[in-house]
């Protein structure tokens, strides 16, 4: 005979918020299947350009058409690539665009090492490519790990040459050396920032001279440059108009005996970008127009023509509005729109509990994160979503039985961070951050929970389908 609940127990269930473990309430095969799809994308799409290309292929396979300068046709699904490093996609709703748009906006850039414009040099028998780190990194994490090189070189005749080295088994990889522990005695008492200097993130690219047994000046540099010229037809001056990135050469891998977690490079923020695009593709006929926006440059302030501050987003929407014969202004449409800013949050790490405020910290396997505000130092730079909008988003999530939690990024005045949310708020669009928890954020191997990833897809799809 079951024991009856006490009044207090019933009240707790009624009044207290209890986080749900996603895996216990979701379909295991769906979680694993979605994680496999994502891992395949993550392993290939390690830079913005490659990721955009993969998303374009995905959209074309789903019946989307690329939006040109011609007037779009009513009722069709469109996308637009933005300078090869961003992509916007649209599904028409039952209501016209003039009644507002439901946006999901994320970013696809991740911390990495960018090759400098004049990078190649030789020192003590080793040739290096000099780099400038991109985004927030811990310098020491990028030393003594295998790196791959990706990017493009544009010549003065307009020819664009692609370079991809280090991902295939037969490829060489690249590496930054570190001091051996036997000689590190004098370094151990120094601050980390002095020992691991960002200016010294120079990547080893060669050690053999152009001619064996020759001892000529810059002979190793000449070997590297001659190889690049023979392989790609470039000279040293072509580095001036190149975009080359060193990223971890590792593949995404399951973690633990239970395979519940996944390690990979670029979870921040591709673990939001892929679910956002898949959710849009799988949304058939939403009530309102649905748009997924994948931006570049979030890690350095969302600037430039591919960042969230770009007005190319407005151009895309204006082009879509051409199919409607009405006099509603673009600004009016934006004021009637809402947005989920897809970005990750910090997962509670039991080894570093002192920087978290446990009541407002995100946990793995507990679903998506609603983050009312980010920023730092008294909410500086935060979007700070309005109560009414938060309530309406919660309503959709609860209707679709989405597991969600609320979180801040660490204790007050301990840390802080930013997302693209503020740039949508500045446009008059109601916006809130919705992402998932990440361990080891901004490291070469970040960690997420597979069930959180799948729940985020469900949350984004539910938002597109249900928010009115």
Short mmCIF file of C-alpha atoms in Angstrom, two decimals:
data_model
loop_
_atom_site.label_atom_id
_atom_site.label_comp_id
_atom_site.label_asym_id
_atom_site.label_seq_id
_atom_site.Cartn_x
_atom_site.Cartn_y
_atom_site.Cartn_z
CA UNK A 1 0.00 0.00 0.00
CA UNK A 2 1.51 3.33 -1.04
CA UNK A 3 2.16 5.91 1.59
CA UNK A 4 0.04 9.04 1.19
CA UNK A 5 1.90 12.27 0.66
CA UNK A 6 1.98 14.71 3.51
CA UNK A 7 0.57 18.19 3.08
CA UNK A 8 4.12 19.55 3.15
CA UNK A 9 5.23 17.19 0.36
CA UNK A 10 2.29 18.19 -1.79
CA UNK A 11 3.05 21.87 -1.18
CA UNK A 12 6.70 21.36 -2.13
CA UNK A 13 5.72 19.74 -5.41
CA UNK A 14 3.27 22.53 -6.07
CA UNK A 15 5.44 25.50 -5.09
CA UNK A 16 9.12 24.56 -5.41
CA UNK A 17 11.06 24.39 -8.68
CA UNK A 18 12.77 21.04 -9.20
CA UNK A 19 15.21 20.53 -12.03
CA UNK A 20 14.51 17.48 -14.19
CA UNK A 21 17.14 15.07 -15.49
CA UNK A 22 16.56 15.16 -19.24
CA UNK A 23 17.76 11.65 -19.94
CA UNK A 24 15.18 10.14 -17.60
CA UNK A 25 12.34 11.79 -19.53
CA UNK A 26 13.60 11.61 -23.13
CA UNK A 27 14.10 8.96 -25.78
CA UNK A 28 17.63 7.57 -25.62
CA UNK A 29 17.83 6.68 -29.30
CA UNK A 30 16.75 10.20 -30.34
CA UNK A 31 19.40 11.73 -28.08
CA UNK A 32 22.18 9.50 -29.42
CA UNK A 33 21.08 9.94 -33.03
CA UNK A 34 21.02 13.72 -32.80
CA UNK A 35 24.40 13.73 -31.04
CA UNK A 36 25.89 11.62 -33.84
CA UNK A 37 24.64 14.06 -36.49
CA UNK A 38 26.06 16.97 -34.53
CA UNK A 39 29.45 15.29 -34.00
CA UNK A 40 29.77 14.69 -37.74
CA UNK A 41 29.13 18.40 -38.38
CA UNK A 42 31.47 19.48 -35.58
CA UNK A 43 34.37 17.35 -36.83
CA UNK A 44 34.20 18.96 -40.26
CA UNK A 45 32.98 22.50 -39.52
CA UNK A 46 35.85 23.75 -37.38
CA UNK A 47 35.90 27.24 -38.90
CA UNK A 48 33.15 29.67 -39.77
CA UNK A 49 33.63 29.24 -43.52
CA UNK A 50 33.43 25.44 -43.39
CA UNK A 51 30.49 25.45 -40.98
CA UNK A 52 28.56 27.84 -43.21
CA UNK A 53 29.24 25.59 -46.18
CA UNK A 54 27.87 22.59 -44.27
CA UNK A 55 24.76 24.55 -43.26
CA UNK A 56 24.22 25.63 -46.87
CA UNK A 57 24.37 22.01 -48.02
CA UNK A 58 21.95 21.05 -45.24
CA UNK A 59 19.47 23.76 -46.22
CA UNK A 60 19.63 22.88 -49.92
CA UNK A 61 18.89 19.26 -49.05
CA UNK A 62 15.86 20.48 -47.07
CA UNK A 63 14.27 22.35 -49.97
CA UNK A 64 15.58 25.86 -49.21
CA UNK A 65 16.64 28.18 -52.02
CA UNK A 66 19.37 30.79 -51.97
CA UNK A 67 17.89 34.30 -51.92
CA UNK A 68 19.32 36.44 -54.68
CA UNK A 69 18.61 40.08 -55.49
CA UNK A 70 15.38 39.04 -57.18
CA UNK A 71 12.05 39.42 -55.40
CA UNK A 72 11.40 36.24 -53.38
CA UNK A 73 8.34 34.13 -54.05
CA UNK A 74 5.67 33.95 -51.38
CA UNK A 75 5.53 30.71 -49.43
CA UNK A 76 9.08 29.56 -50.25
CA UNK A 77 11.97 28.85 -47.87
CA UNK A 78 15.13 30.88 -48.40
CA UNK A 79 18.65 31.35 -47.09
CA UNK A 80 21.47 33.82 -47.68
CA UNK A 81 25.20 33.37 -47.10
CA UNK A 82 26.89 36.44 -45.62
CA UNK A 83 30.49 36.96 -46.75
CA UNK A 84 31.08 33.20 -46.50
CA UNK A 85 31.16 33.43 -42.67
CA UNK A 86 27.52 33.84 -41.70
CA UNK A 87 24.21 32.44 -42.91
CA UNK A 88 20.55 33.46 -42.52
CA UNK A 89 17.60 31.12 -43.21
CA UNK A 90 13.85 31.75 -43.37
CA UNK A 91 10.65 29.71 -43.20
CA UNK A 92 7.40 31.58 -44.01
CA UNK A 93 4.65 31.65 -41.42
CA UNK A 94 0.89 31.70 -41.65
CA UNK A 95 1.06 35.40 -40.83
CA UNK A 96 2.96 37.86 -43.04
CA UNK A 97 6.41 39.12 -42.06
CA UNK A 98 4.84 42.50 -41.34
CA UNK A 99 3.31 40.98 -38.20
CA UNK A 100 6.77 40.21 -36.80
CA UNK A 101 9.39 37.46 -36.89
CA UNK A 102 10.45 34.76 -34.45
CA UNK A 103 14.26 34.78 -34.53
CA UNK A 104 16.87 32.44 -33.15
CA UNK A 105 20.32 34.04 -33.35
CA UNK A 106 23.58 32.29 -32.54
CA UNK A 107 27.26 32.54 -33.45
CA UNK A 108 29.59 30.09 -35.16
CA UNK A 109 33.02 31.54 -34.37
CA UNK A 110 35.14 29.99 -31.62
CA UNK A 111 38.45 30.83 -29.89
CA UNK A 112 41.41 29.94 -32.06
CA UNK A 113 44.83 31.13 -33.29
CA UNK A 114 44.82 33.39 -36.34
CA UNK A 115 47.93 33.55 -38.51
CA UNK A 116 49.39 37.07 -38.58
CA UNK A 117 49.69 39.02 -41.87
CA UNK A 118 53.50 38.68 -41.90
CA UNK A 119 53.91 35.41 -40.02
CA UNK A 120 56.73 33.20 -41.31
CA UNK A 121 60.13 33.29 -39.61
CA UNK A 122 63.01 31.03 -38.65
CA UNK A 123 64.78 30.81 -35.29
CA UNK A 124 67.30 28.28 -33.93
CA UNK A 125 66.66 25.76 -36.67
CA UNK A 126 62.86 25.90 -36.54
CA UNK A 127 60.39 27.65 -38.85
CA UNK A 128 57.30 29.17 -37.21
CA UNK A 129 54.06 30.83 -38.21
CA UNK A 130 53.36 33.71 -35.82
CA UNK A 131 49.76 33.93 -34.55
CA UNK A 132 47.36 36.32 -32.84
CA UNK A 133 44.87 34.60 -30.54
CA UNK A 134 41.18 35.13 -31.28
CA UNK A 135 38.69 35.30 -28.42
CA UNK A 136 39.25 34.49 -24.77
CA UNK A 137 41.71 31.64 -24.25
CA UNK A 138 43.99 30.18 -21.59
CA UNK A 139 47.33 30.28 -23.39
CA UNK A 140 48.79 27.13 -21.85
CA UNK A 141 45.89 25.01 -23.12
CA UNK A 142 47.03 25.56 -26.71
CA UNK A 143 50.56 24.29 -26.18
CA UNK A 144 51.65 20.72 -26.93
CA UNK A 145 48.41 19.79 -28.68
CA UNK A 146 47.97 18.81 -32.32
CA UNK A 147 46.72 21.70 -34.44
CA UNK A 148 45.27 21.79 -37.93
CA UNK A 149 45.40 24.72 -40.35
CA UNK A 150 42.36 25.96 -42.29
CA UNK A 151 41.59 29.03 -44.33
CA UNK A 152 41.84 30.90 -47.59
CA UNK A 153 44.47 32.95 -49.39
CA UNK A 154 43.28 35.51 -51.94
CA UNK A 155 45.77 36.55 -54.61
CA UNK A 156 45.85 39.93 -56.37
CA UNK A 157 44.26 38.39 -59.47
CA UNK A 158 41.19 37.47 -57.39
CA UNK A 159 41.99 33.76 -57.17
CA UNK A 160 40.93 32.29 -53.80
CA UNK A 161 43.02 29.33 -52.63
CA UNK A 162 41.81 27.04 -49.86
CA UNK A 163 44.21 25.42 -47.40
CA UNK A 164 43.21 22.53 -45.13
CA UNK A 165 45.98 20.55 -43.42
CA UNK A 166 45.91 18.38 -40.31
CA UNK A 167 42.50 16.68 -40.21
CA UNK A 168 43.17 13.55 -42.27
CA UNK A 169 45.13 10.64 -40.79
CA UNK A 170 47.83 11.02 -43.43
CA UNK A 171 48.22 14.78 -42.85
CA UNK A 172 50.94 16.34 -40.72
CA UNK A 173 49.79 18.40 -37.75
CA UNK A 174 51.29 21.51 -36.17
CA UNK A 175 52.27 22.28 -32.59
CA UNK A 176 53.40 24.94 -30.11
CA UNK A 177 56.22 23.78 -27.82
CA UNK A 178 56.33 24.15 -24.02
CA UNK A 179 59.14 24.17 -21.46
CA UNK A 180 60.02 20.78 -19.98
CA UNK A 181 59.42 20.33 -16.21
CA UNK A 182 63.13 19.69 -15.63
CA UNK A 183 63.90 23.32 -16.55
CA UNK A 184 60.73 24.94 -15.26
CA UNK A 185 61.90 25.62 -11.69
CA UNK A 186 62.19 29.38 -12.18
CA UNK A 187 58.83 29.55 -13.93
CA UNK A 188 56.72 27.84 -11.28
CA UNK A 189 56.62 30.84 -8.95
CA UNK A 190 55.71 33.31 -11.71
CA UNK A 191 52.15 34.34 -12.60
CA UNK A 192 50.61 32.22 -15.35
CA UNK A 193 50.37 35.25 -17.63
CA UNK A 194 54.13 35.77 -17.51
CA UNK A 195 55.03 32.14 -18.17
CA UNK A 196 52.52 31.58 -20.96
CA UNK A 197 52.80 34.71 -23.07
CA UNK A 198 50.23 35.20 -25.82
CA UNK A 199 52.87 36.73 -28.10
CA UNK A 200 54.77 33.44 -27.98
CA UNK A 201 51.99 31.32 -29.46
CA UNK A 202 54.10 30.59 -32.52
CA UNK A 203 53.37 27.35 -34.33
CA UNK A 204 56.09 24.98 -35.57
CA UNK A 205 55.70 24.43 -39.32
CA UNK A 206 59.11 23.08 -40.40
CA UNK A 207 62.67 22.12 -39.42
CA UNK A 208 64.37 20.99 -42.65
CA UNK A 209 66.53 23.31 -44.79
CA UNK A 210 65.80 24.01 -48.43
CA UNK A 211 68.97 22.16 -49.35
CA UNK A 212 70.25 19.40 -47.07
CA UNK A 213 73.67 20.03 -45.52
CA UNK A 214 73.30 23.71 -46.36
CA UNK A 215 73.72 26.34 -43.66
CA UNK A 216 72.34 29.37 -45.43
CA UNK A 217 70.30 32.14 -43.79
CA UNK A 218 66.56 31.39 -43.56
CA UNK A 219 67.05 28.09 -45.37
CA UNK A 220 64.26 26.42 -43.35
CA UNK A 221 61.92 29.34 -43.95
CA UNK A 222 62.76 28.98 -47.65
CA UNK A 223 61.84 25.27 -47.55
CA UNK A 224 58.41 26.11 -46.07
CA UNK A 225 57.80 28.94 -48.52
CA UNK A 226 58.88 26.81 -51.47
CA UNK A 227 56.53 24.03 -50.34
CA UNK A 228 53.61 26.47 -50.08
CA UNK A 229 54.43 27.86 -53.51
CA UNK A 230 54.58 24.44 -55.13
CA UNK A 231 51.49 23.16 -53.33
CA UNK A 232 49.28 26.27 -53.46
CA UNK A 233 51.01 28.74 -55.78
CA UNK A 234 51.43 31.42 -53.11
CA UNK A 235 54.33 33.68 -52.14
CA UNK A 236 55.08 35.41 -48.84
CA UNK A 237 53.20 38.56 -49.89
CA UNK A 238 50.00 36.52 -50.25
CA UNK A 239 49.86 36.15 -46.46
CA UNK A 240 48.81 39.84 -46.43
CA UNK A 241 45.40 38.89 -47.87
CA UNK A 242 44.94 35.55 -46.14
CA UNK A 243 42.56 34.23 -43.48
CA UNK A 244 44.30 31.27 -41.90
CA UNK A 245 43.33 29.70 -38.58
CA UNK A 246 44.97 27.10 -36.37
CA UNK A 247 42.39 24.98 -34.54
CA UNK A 248 42.63 21.73 -32.55
CA UNK A 249 43.06 18.70 -34.80
CA UNK A 250 41.05 16.48 -32.44
CA UNK A 251 37.73 14.81 -33.21
CA UNK A 252 34.60 15.01 -31.06
CA UNK A 253 34.47 12.05 -28.65
CA UNK A 254 32.03 10.54 -26.16
CA UNK A 255 33.01 10.80 -22.49
CA UNK A 256 32.45 8.27 -19.74
CA UNK A 257 31.42 4.62 -19.61
CA UNK A 258 27.82 5.76 -20.13
CA UNK A 259 28.68 8.04 -23.10
CA UNK A 260 26.48 10.74 -21.60
CA UNK A 261 28.88 13.61 -22.35
CA UNK A 262 30.67 14.75 -25.47
CA UNK A 263 34.03 16.50 -25.82
CA UNK A 264 34.75 18.61 -28.87
CA UNK A 265 36.21 21.81 -30.22
CA UNK A 266 33.78 24.67 -30.83
CA UNK A 267 30.74 23.66 -28.76
CA UNK A 268 30.61 27.39 -27.97
CA UNK A 269 28.62 28.12 -29.98
CA UNK A 270 28.04 25.47 -32.58
CA UNK A 271 26.08 23.38 -30.07
CA UNK A 272 23.45 26.13 -30.33
CA UNK A 273 23.90 26.85 -34.05
CA UNK A 274 23.27 23.34 -35.34
CA UNK A 275 20.11 22.79 -33.23
CA UNK A 276 18.87 26.24 -34.29
CA UNK A 277 19.24 25.44 -37.98
CA UNK A 278 17.84 21.93 -37.63
CA UNK A 279 14.87 23.28 -35.65
CA UNK A 280 14.11 25.75 -38.45
CA UNK A 281 14.36 23.05 -41.11
CA UNK A 282 12.02 20.75 -39.19
CA UNK A 283 9.41 23.48 -38.61
CA UNK A 284 6.80 23.09 -41.32
CA UNK A 285 4.25 25.91 -41.13
CA UNK A 286 4.80 28.17 -38.11
CA UNK A 287 2.23 30.75 -37.09
CA UNK A 288 4.78 33.58 -37.57
CA UNK A 289 7.74 33.85 -39.93
CA UNK A 290 10.76 31.99 -38.53
CA UNK A 291 14.37 32.98 -39.11
CA UNK A 292 17.63 31.44 -37.89
CA UNK A 293 20.67 33.72 -37.96
CA UNK A 294 24.19 32.32 -37.62
CA UNK A 295 26.71 35.10 -37.03
CA UNK A 296 30.48 35.42 -36.89
CA UNK A 297 32.68 37.58 -34.61
CA UNK A 298 30.74 37.16 -31.33
CA UNK A 299 33.92 36.21 -29.50
CA UNK A 300 35.43 39.61 -30.29
CA UNK A 301 32.37 41.83 -29.90
CA UNK A 302 29.99 40.92 -32.76
CA UNK A 303 31.57 43.58 -35.00
CA UNK A 304 32.00 43.77 -38.76
CA UNK A 305 29.83 42.72 -41.68
CA UNK A 306 29.40 39.18 -40.35
CA UNK A 307 28.83 40.04 -36.68
CA UNK A 308 25.45 40.53 -35.01
CA UNK A 309 25.74 44.32 -35.33
CA UNK A 310 25.68 44.13 -39.12
CA UNK A 311 22.81 45.76 -41.00
CA UNK A 312 22.95 42.94 -43.54
CA UNK A 313 20.38 41.23 -41.33
CA UNK A 314 17.98 44.09 -42.04
CA UNK A 315 18.75 43.85 -45.76
CA UNK A 316 17.79 40.16 -45.70
CA UNK A 317 14.48 40.92 -43.99
CA UNK A 318 13.74 43.83 -46.32
CA UNK A 319 14.30 41.56 -49.30
CA UNK A 320 11.84 39.04 -47.82
CA UNK A 321 9.33 41.83 -47.20
CA UNK A 322 9.28 42.64 -50.94
CA UNK A 323 6.83 39.77 -51.44
CA UNK A 324 4.25 41.63 -49.33
CA UNK A 325 2.32 44.62 -50.59
CA UNK A 326 2.10 46.74 -47.45
CA UNK A 327 3.54 49.93 -46.07
CA UNK A 328 4.82 48.57 -42.74
CA UNK A 329 8.35 49.77 -42.02
CA UNK A 330 11.26 47.50 -41.20
CA UNK A 331 11.60 49.08 -37.74
CA UNK A 332 7.94 48.31 -37.05
CA UNK A 333 8.48 44.67 -38.04
CA UNK A 334 11.47 44.40 -35.69
CA UNK A 335 9.49 45.93 -32.83
CA UNK A 336 6.86 43.19 -33.31
CA UNK A 337 9.50 40.45 -33.33
CA UNK A 338 11.04 38.28 -30.60
CA UNK A 339 14.36 36.44 -30.39
CA UNK A 340 16.05 33.59 -28.58
CA UNK A 341 19.74 34.38 -28.37
CA UNK A 342 21.39 30.98 -28.58
CA UNK A 343 24.52 30.91 -26.47
CA UNK A 344 26.03 28.56 -23.94
CA UNK A 345 26.43 29.01 -20.18
CA UNK A 346 28.94 27.76 -17.65
CA UNK A 347 28.16 24.34 -16.19
CA UNK A 348 28.66 23.96 -12.45
CA UNK A 349 32.10 22.39 -11.99
CA UNK A 350 32.55 20.62 -8.62
CA UNK A 351 36.31 21.34 -8.73
CA UNK A 352 35.73 25.10 -8.85
CA UNK A 353 32.59 25.65 -6.80
CA UNK A 354 34.01 28.83 -5.26
CA UNK A 355 33.32 30.84 -8.45
CA UNK A 356 29.69 29.70 -8.78
CA UNK A 357 26.59 30.70 -6.85
CA UNK A 358 24.97 27.29 -6.63
CA UNK A 359 21.31 28.38 -6.62
CA UNK A 360 21.83 30.19 -9.91
CA UNK A 361 24.29 27.83 -11.58
CA UNK A 362 23.52 25.57 -14.53
CA UNK A 363 23.99 21.80 -14.23
CA UNK A 364 24.65 19.18 -16.86
CA UNK A 365 21.71 16.91 -17.84
CA UNK A 366 19.18 19.43 -16.49
CA UNK A 367 18.10 20.86 -19.83
CA UNK A 368 18.35 24.23 -21.50
CA UNK A 369 19.36 27.41 -19.70
CA UNK A 370 17.22 30.54 -19.56
CA UNK A 371 19.63 33.40 -18.85
CA UNK A 372 17.81 36.64 -18.06
CA UNK A 373 21.00 38.70 -18.24
CA UNK A 374 24.71 38.31 -18.84
CA UNK A 375 27.19 41.17 -18.62
CA UNK A 376 29.53 41.91 -15.71
CA UNK A 377 30.16 44.42 -12.93
CA UNK A 378 26.54 45.30 -12.10
CA UNK A 379 25.07 43.77 -15.28
CA UNK A 380 27.25 45.99 -17.45
CA UNK A 381 26.49 45.33 -21.12
CA UNK A 382 23.57 43.02 -20.34
CA UNK A 383 20.39 42.67 -22.37
CA UNK A 384 18.32 41.89 -19.21
CA UNK A 385 15.17 40.33 -20.69
CA UNK A 386 11.78 41.67 -19.63
CA UNK A 387 9.63 39.68 -17.23
CA UNK A 388 6.68 39.49 -19.61
CA UNK A 389 8.78 38.00 -22.40
CA UNK A 390 10.40 35.49 -20.04
CA UNK A 391 6.96 34.39 -18.91
CA UNK A 392 5.80 33.83 -22.47
CA UNK A 393 8.91 31.78 -23.33
CA UNK A 394 8.42 29.67 -20.19
CA UNK A 395 4.83 29.09 -21.27
CA UNK A 396 5.99 27.61 -24.59
CA UNK A 397 8.63 25.44 -22.92
CA UNK A 398 6.20 24.08 -20.37
CA UNK A 399 3.58 23.40 -23.04
CA UNK A 400 6.18 21.38 -24.99
CA UNK A 401 7.49 19.77 -21.78
CA UNK A 402 10.99 21.20 -22.26
CA UNK A 403 13.36 20.70 -19.32
CA UNK A 404 14.84 24.10 -18.47
CA UNK A 405 16.81 25.80 -15.71
CA UNK A 406 17.89 29.35 -14.94
CA UNK A 407 21.48 30.47 -14.53
CA UNK A 408 24.02 33.26 -14.21
CA UNK A 409 27.63 33.12 -15.33
CA UNK A 410 29.33 32.81 -11.94
CA UNK A 411 29.13 34.77 -8.73
CA UNK A 412 28.53 38.51 -8.71
CA UNK A 413 31.71 40.38 -9.69
CA UNK A 414 33.65 37.14 -10.20
CA UNK A 415 33.18 36.88 -13.94
CA UNK A 416 30.78 37.72 -16.69
CA UNK A 417 30.32 37.43 -20.41
CA UNK A 418 28.37 38.60 -23.40
CA UNK A 419 26.16 37.22 -26.16
CA UNK A 420 24.43 38.57 -29.25
CA UNK A 421 21.28 39.30 -27.20
CA UNK A 422 22.00 42.99 -26.64
CA UNK A 423 22.26 43.73 -30.34
CA UNK A 424 18.73 42.44 -30.87
CA UNK A 425 17.45 44.34 -27.86
CA UNK A 426 18.96 47.49 -29.37
CA UNK A 427 16.85 46.86 -32.46
CA UNK A 428 13.68 46.83 -30.36
CA UNK A 429 13.37 43.03 -30.37
CA UNK A 430 12.37 41.23 -27.17
CA UNK A 431 15.29 38.87 -26.53
CA UNK A 432 16.47 36.30 -23.99
CA UNK A 433 19.45 33.92 -23.93
CA UNK A 434 18.63 30.22 -24.28
CA UNK A 435 21.50 27.73 -24.51
CA UNK A 436 23.02 24.77 -22.67
CA UNK A 437 25.70 24.27 -19.99
CA UNK A 438 29.35 23.75 -21.00
CA UNK A 439 32.30 22.51 -18.96
CA UNK A 440 35.81 23.77 -19.83
CA UNK A 441 34.39 26.59 -21.95
CA UNK A 442 36.82 28.20 -24.44
CA UNK A 443 39.28 25.34 -24.10
CA UNK A 444 40.40 23.28 -27.12
CA UNK A 445 38.10 20.48 -25.86
CA UNK A 446 34.83 21.73 -24.39
CA UNK A 447 32.31 19.35 -22.77
CA UNK A 448 28.52 19.21 -23.12
CA UNK A 449 25.78 16.69 -22.24
CA UNK A 450 24.13 14.95 -25.18
CA UNK A 451 20.66 15.14 -23.65
CA UNK A 452 20.99 18.90 -23.09
CA UNK A 453 21.91 19.25 -26.77
CA UNK A 454 18.82 17.36 -27.90
CA UNK A 455 16.61 19.27 -25.46
CA UNK A 456 17.88 22.52 -26.96
CA UNK A 457 16.80 21.35 -30.40
CA UNK A 458 13.35 20.55 -28.98
CA UNK A 459 13.20 23.95 -27.26
CA UNK A 460 14.10 25.84 -30.44
CA UNK A 461 11.65 23.86 -32.52
CA UNK A 462 8.92 24.39 -29.94
CA UNK A 463 9.61 28.12 -29.98
CA UNK A 464 9.27 28.32 -33.75
CA UNK A 465 6.09 26.23 -33.73
CA UNK A 466 4.26 27.68 -30.74
CA UNK A 467 5.32 31.27 -30.05
CA UNK A 468 2.66 33.70 -31.26
#
